Amino acid sequence: MFLKVSAGPTKDSLRVLRVNDESHPIEFDSSLFTGRLVVRIRDFAGITPNGTEPIRQLDYFNNVSRRFSIQVEGRFKRPVSGNDLFFGNDFDQPVKVPKGANVGFRIAQMIDPAVFYDIRSEKPWIMSPVLCSMNVIDAWSPPSNTTAAQDESSAPTISSTSIATTTDPSTFSSFLGPWQPRVDDNLYNILKTREEDIPADNFNHQSARWRRNHFLSAEVRNSFVFSSDRVYAFEFYAPFMDFNTFHLRMGLSFDVAKHLKGQPVRYTCRTKPEGGDGSENMFSVEFELVNG
């Protein structure tokens, strides 16, 4: 079995990624967000979009325990409340909940106290507010430093909920600026909207754990807005899941594939944790073991 990784603005418009190609993110456009995305996998030996040799290793994984990374950057098409954007796993069909799963969920909640889930529903999900779930969040001004309304003419002219397979990359660069292959967590950049908004010393040296605790309250998240006038970068990574084998080591070790009944592992960012009517998708990434 070989690992295939696909991504796009929705689960119905995915494209196979060239994993570990940090210099060439896929570009996508959803109803909520225009952005770019890269996935990294330690020891990747899976499927590539054009059958070329996979990129197996990256310096990115040196001296860290993480086994995969999802990195996204882009701009929102309208302001979005910090309490209305969630990231996590979702499934289209019921899953077999393994014995000892509660141990794993307790560990997950120790890492991210805001995580919540409905794993026994017809369409199970495990979600957390983006402000708490992401390991890294940063933000900066777009190239033109103009408002979203002024920038509308420079936005990539591709249809909503599509992947930019033919759009000139320079169009995305003019709208978002150059792709940043490595980003750092920066709470000060996240919170400020103007240079004079907040004193830098208040937040410059706060950790991701501090950010998670800060935004644990729904009231605090409601007071934060993702602006359409900023470029945001997000990264999620973890040491527990080896997608090359679909083995999860989180307190207990087990084969995830046996419990998913043939489903992929999908990470989704959307405006409602349970999805469904009224929920807008920002992006989706799927990990799937397939026959070679």
Coordinates of C-alpha atoms in Angstrom, one line a residue:
M1 CA 0.0 0.0 0.0
F2 CA 1.2 3.5 -0.8
L3 CA 0.3 6.8 0.7
K4 CA -1.7 9.3 -1.5
V5 CA -2.1 12.9 -0.2
S6 CA -4.7 15.1 -1.8
A7 CA -5.8 18.7 -1.0
G8 CA -8.1 21.4 -2.2
P9 CA -10.8 23.9 -1.2
T10 CA -13.4 21.1 -0.5
K11 CA -13.5 17.4 -0.1
D12 CA -15.1 17.2 -3.6
S13 CA -12.4 19.1 -5.4
L14 CA -9.1 17.6 -4.3
R15 CA -5.9 17.2 -6.3
V16 CA -3.0 14.8 -5.6
L17 CA -0.1 16.7 -4.0
R18 CA 3.6 16.5 -4.5
V19 CA 4.4 15.9 -0.9
N20 CA 7.5 17.6 0.6
D21 CA 7.8 20.1 -2.3
E22 CA 8.1 23.1 -0.1
S23 CA 8.9 25.5 -3.0
H24 CA 5.7 24.7 -5.0
P25 CA 2.5 24.9 -2.9
I26 CA -0.8 24.1 -4.6
E27 CA -2.9 27.2 -5.0
F28 CA -6.7 27.0 -4.3
D29 CA -9.7 29.2 -4.1
S30 CA -12.8 28.5 -1.9
S31 CA -15.8 30.6 -1.1
L32 CA -14.1 31.7 2.1
F33 CA -10.3 31.9 1.4
T34 CA -7.7 32.2 -1.4
G35 CA -4.6 30.4 -0.5
R36 CA -1.6 28.1 -1.0
L37 CA -0.8 24.8 0.8
V38 CA 2.0 22.4 1.3
V39 CA 2.1 19.0 3.1
R40 CA 5.2 17.4 4.6
I41 CA 5.6 13.7 5.5
R42 CA 8.6 12.2 7.2
D43 CA 10.1 9.3 5.1
F44 CA 7.5 9.8 2.4
A45 CA 7.6 7.1 -0.3
G46 CA 4.1 7.4 -1.7
I47 CA 2.2 8.5 -4.8
T48 CA 3.2 11.6 -6.7
P49 CA 1.0 13.5 -9.2
N50 CA 3.1 12.7 -12.2
G51 CA 4.8 9.5 -11.2
T52 CA 8.1 11.2 -10.4
E53 CA 10.4 10.1 -7.6
P54 CA 8.9 11.1 -4.3
I55 CA 10.8 13.6 -2.1
R56 CA 11.5 11.4 0.9
Q57 CA 13.3 13.6 3.3
L58 CA 13.5 17.3 4.3
D59 CA 15.7 19.3 6.5
Y60 CA 12.5 20.4 8.1
F61 CA 12.3 17.1 10.1
N62 CA 15.8 17.4 11.5
N63 CA 15.9 17.5 15.3
V64 CA 12.1 17.4 15.7
S65 CA 9.8 14.5 16.6
R66 CA 6.9 15.6 14.3
R67 CA 6.0 13.1 11.5
F68 CA 3.8 15.3 9.3
S69 CA 2.9 19.0 8.7
I70 CA 0.1 20.8 6.9
Q71 CA 1.0 24.5 6.1
V72 CA -1.4 27.0 4.6
E73 CA -1.3 30.7 3.9
G74 CA -3.7 33.1 2.2
R75 CA -6.4 35.7 2.6
F76 CA -10.0 35.5 3.8
K77 CA -12.6 36.9 1.4
R78 CA -14.6 38.5 4.3
P79 CA -14.0 39.0 8.0
V80 CA -14.4 35.8 10.0
S81 CA -14.9 35.6 13.8
G82 CA -12.3 33.6 15.7
N83 CA -15.2 31.6 17.1
D84 CA -16.4 30.6 13.7
L85 CA -13.4 28.8 12.2
F86 CA -12.6 25.2 13.1
F87 CA -9.9 22.7 12.1
G88 CA -9.8 18.9 12.6
N89 CA -10.8 15.5 11.3
D90 CA -14.1 14.7 9.7
F91 CA -15.5 11.5 8.1
D92 CA -18.3 10.7 5.7
Q93 CA -19.3 7.4 7.4
P94 CA -19.3 5.9 10.9
V95 CA -16.0 4.7 12.2
K96 CA -15.2 1.8 14.6
V97 CA -14.0 3.4 17.8
P98 CA -11.1 1.4 19.2
K99 CA -10.8 0.2 22.8
G100 CA -8.8 2.8 24.7
A101 CA -9.8 5.6 22.4
N102 CA -10.7 7.7 25.5
V103 CA -7.0 7.7 26.5
G104 CA -6.1 9.2 23.2
F105 CA -8.8 11.9 23.4
R106 CA -7.6 12.8 26.9
I107 CA -4.1 13.3 25.6
A108 CA -5.4 15.4 22.7
Q109 CA -7.3 17.6 25.2
M110 CA -4.1 18.0 27.3
I111 CA -2.4 19.3 24.2
D112 CA -5.4 21.4 23.0
P113 CA -8.0 21.9 25.7
A114 CA -10.4 23.4 23.2
V115 CA -10.8 20.2 21.2
F116 CA -14.2 18.6 21.1
Y117 CA -15.8 15.8 19.1
D118 CA -18.7 13.6 18.1
I119 CA -16.9 10.4 17.1
R120 CA -20.0 8.1 17.3
S121 CA -22.3 10.0 14.9
E122 CA -23.1 9.0 11.4
K123 CA -20.6 11.5 10.1
P124 CA -18.0 11.6 12.9
W125 CA -15.8 14.7 13.6
I126 CA -13.0 15.9 15.9
M127 CA -12.6 19.6 15.8
S128 CA -11.1 22.6 17.6
P129 CA -11.1 26.3 17.0
V130 CA -8.3 27.3 14.6
L131 CA -6.9 29.8 17.1
C132 CA -6.3 26.8 19.5
S133 CA -5.7 23.9 17.2
M134 CA -2.9 25.2 15.0
N135 CA 0.7 24.8 16.2
V136 CA 1.7 28.0 14.3
I137 CA -0.2 31.1 13.2
D138 CA 1.3 34.2 11.8
A139 CA 0.0 37.2 9.8
W140 CA 1.3 40.1 7.8
S141 CA 0.2 42.8 5.4
P142 CA -0.5 41.9 1.7
P143 CA 1.9 43.2 -0.9
S144 CA -0.1 46.3 -1.8
N145 CA -1.0 47.1 1.8
T146 CA -4.5 48.0 0.6
T147 CA -8.0 47.1 1.7
A148 CA -9.7 44.0 0.5
A149 CA -12.0 46.1 -1.6
Q150 CA -9.1 47.8 -3.3
D151 CA -7.4 44.4 -3.8
E152 CA -10.4 42.8 -5.3
S153 CA -9.2 43.4 -8.9
S154 CA -5.9 41.7 -8.1
A155 CA -7.5 38.6 -6.7
P156 CA -6.9 35.4 -8.7
T157 CA -9.6 35.1 -11.3
I158 CA -10.6 31.5 -10.8
S159 CA -14.0 30.1 -9.9
S160 CA -15.1 29.6 -6.3
T161 CA -14.3 26.2 -4.8
S162 CA -11.7 25.3 -7.4
I163 CA -8.0 24.5 -7.5
A164 CA -5.7 26.8 -9.4
T165 CA -4.3 24.3 -11.8
T166 CA -3.8 26.8 -14.7
T167 CA -3.7 30.1 -12.9
D168 CA -0.4 32.0 -13.4
P169 CA 1.4 31.7 -10.0
S170 CA 2.4 35.4 -10.4
T171 CA -1.3 36.2 -9.9
F172 CA -1.3 34.6 -6.5
S173 CA 2.0 36.3 -5.6
S174 CA 0.6 39.7 -6.5
F175 CA -2.4 39.0 -4.2
L176 CA -0.6 37.2 -1.4
G177 CA 3.1 38.1 -1.7
P178 CA 5.8 35.5 -2.1
W179 CA 5.2 32.0 -0.5
Q180 CA 6.9 31.6 2.9
P181 CA 8.1 28.0 3.1
R182 CA 8.8 28.3 6.9
V183 CA 6.8 30.4 9.4
D184 CA 6.9 31.0 13.1
D185 CA 4.1 31.4 15.6
N186 CA 3.7 35.2 16.3
L187 CA 0.8 36.2 18.5
Y188 CA 1.6 39.9 18.1
N189 CA 1.3 39.7 14.3
I190 CA -2.0 37.8 14.7
L191 CA -3.6 40.3 17.0
K192 CA -2.5 43.6 15.5
T193 CA -4.4 45.1 12.5
R194 CA -2.5 48.4 12.5
E195 CA 1.0 49.2 13.6
E196 CA -0.3 51.3 16.5
D197 CA -2.9 48.8 17.7
I198 CA -1.0 47.0 20.6
P199 CA 2.4 47.3 22.2
A200 CA 4.7 44.6 20.8
D201 CA 6.1 43.8 24.2
N202 CA 2.7 42.6 25.4
F203 CA 2.6 39.6 23.1
N204 CA 6.0 39.2 21.2
H205 CA 7.3 36.4 23.3
Q206 CA 4.2 34.4 24.1
S207 CA 4.2 30.7 23.2
A208 CA 1.7 28.6 21.2
R209 CA 0.5 27.1 24.5
W210 CA -0.2 30.6 25.8
R211 CA -2.2 31.4 22.7
R212 CA -4.2 28.2 23.1
N213 CA -5.1 29.1 26.7
H214 CA -5.7 32.7 25.7
F215 CA -8.3 31.7 23.1
L216 CA -9.8 28.8 25.1
S217 CA -12.7 31.1 26.1
A218 CA -15.4 31.5 23.4
E219 CA -15.9 35.0 24.6
V220 CA -12.3 35.8 23.8
R221 CA -12.5 34.1 20.4
N222 CA -15.6 36.1 19.6
S223 CA -13.6 39.3 20.2
F224 CA -11.1 38.3 17.5
V225 CA -11.7 38.7 13.8
F226 CA -9.6 37.2 10.9
S227 CA -9.3 40.2 8.7
S228 CA -9.7 40.2 4.9
D229 CA -6.9 42.8 4.8
R230 CA -4.2 40.4 6.2
V231 CA -2.3 37.4 4.9
Y232 CA -2.5 34.6 7.4
A233 CA -0.2 31.6 7.7
F234 CA -1.2 28.4 9.6
E235 CA 0.7 25.2 10.3
F236 CA -0.5 22.0 12.0
Y237 CA 1.9 19.2 12.8
A238 CA 2.1 16.2 15.2
P239 CA 4.4 13.3 16.2
F240 CA 1.7 10.8 16.8
M241 CA 0.5 9.7 13.4
D242 CA 2.7 7.9 10.8
F243 CA 0.7 8.3 7.6
N244 CA 3.0 6.0 5.7
T245 CA 1.6 3.1 7.7
F246 CA -1.5 4.6 9.2
H247 CA -0.3 3.7 12.7
L248 CA -1.2 6.1 15.5
R249 CA 0.9 6.2 18.7
M250 CA -1.0 8.3 21.3
G251 CA -0.9 6.5 24.7
L252 CA -1.8 3.3 22.8
S253 CA -0.6 2.1 19.4
F254 CA -3.1 0.9 16.8
D255 CA -3.7 0.6 13.1
V256 CA -6.0 3.4 12.2
A257 CA -7.0 1.9 8.8
K258 CA -8.7 -1.0 10.5
H259 CA -11.1 1.3 12.2
L260 CA -12.0 3.6 9.3
K261 CA -13.6 1.0 7.1
G262 CA -11.7 2.1 4.0
Q263 CA -12.1 5.8 4.6
P264 CA -9.2 8.3 4.3
V265 CA -8.0 10.5 7.2
R266 CA -9.2 13.9 6.3
Y267 CA -8.3 17.2 7.9
T268 CA -10.8 20.0 7.2
C269 CA -11.0 23.7 8.1
R270 CA -14.5 25.1 8.1
T271 CA -16.9 27.4 9.8
K272 CA -19.0 24.8 11.6
P273 CA -17.4 21.9 13.5
E274 CA -20.1 19.5 12.4
G275 CA -20.2 20.7 8.8
G276 CA -23.6 20.5 7.0
D277 CA -25.9 23.3 5.9
G278 CA -24.5 26.7 6.3
S279 CA -20.9 25.6 6.8
E280 CA -18.2 27.1 4.5
N281 CA -15.0 25.2 3.8
M282 CA -11.6 26.8 3.8
F283 CA -9.6 23.8 2.7
S284 CA -9.4 20.0 3.0
V285 CA -6.4 17.6 3.0
E286 CA -6.9 13.8 2.7
F287 CA -4.4 11.0 3.5
E288 CA -5.2 7.6 2.0
L289 CA -3.5 4.3 1.6
V290 CA -4.0 2.9 -1.9
N291 CA -2.7 0.0 -4.0
G292 CA 0.4 0.9 -6.0

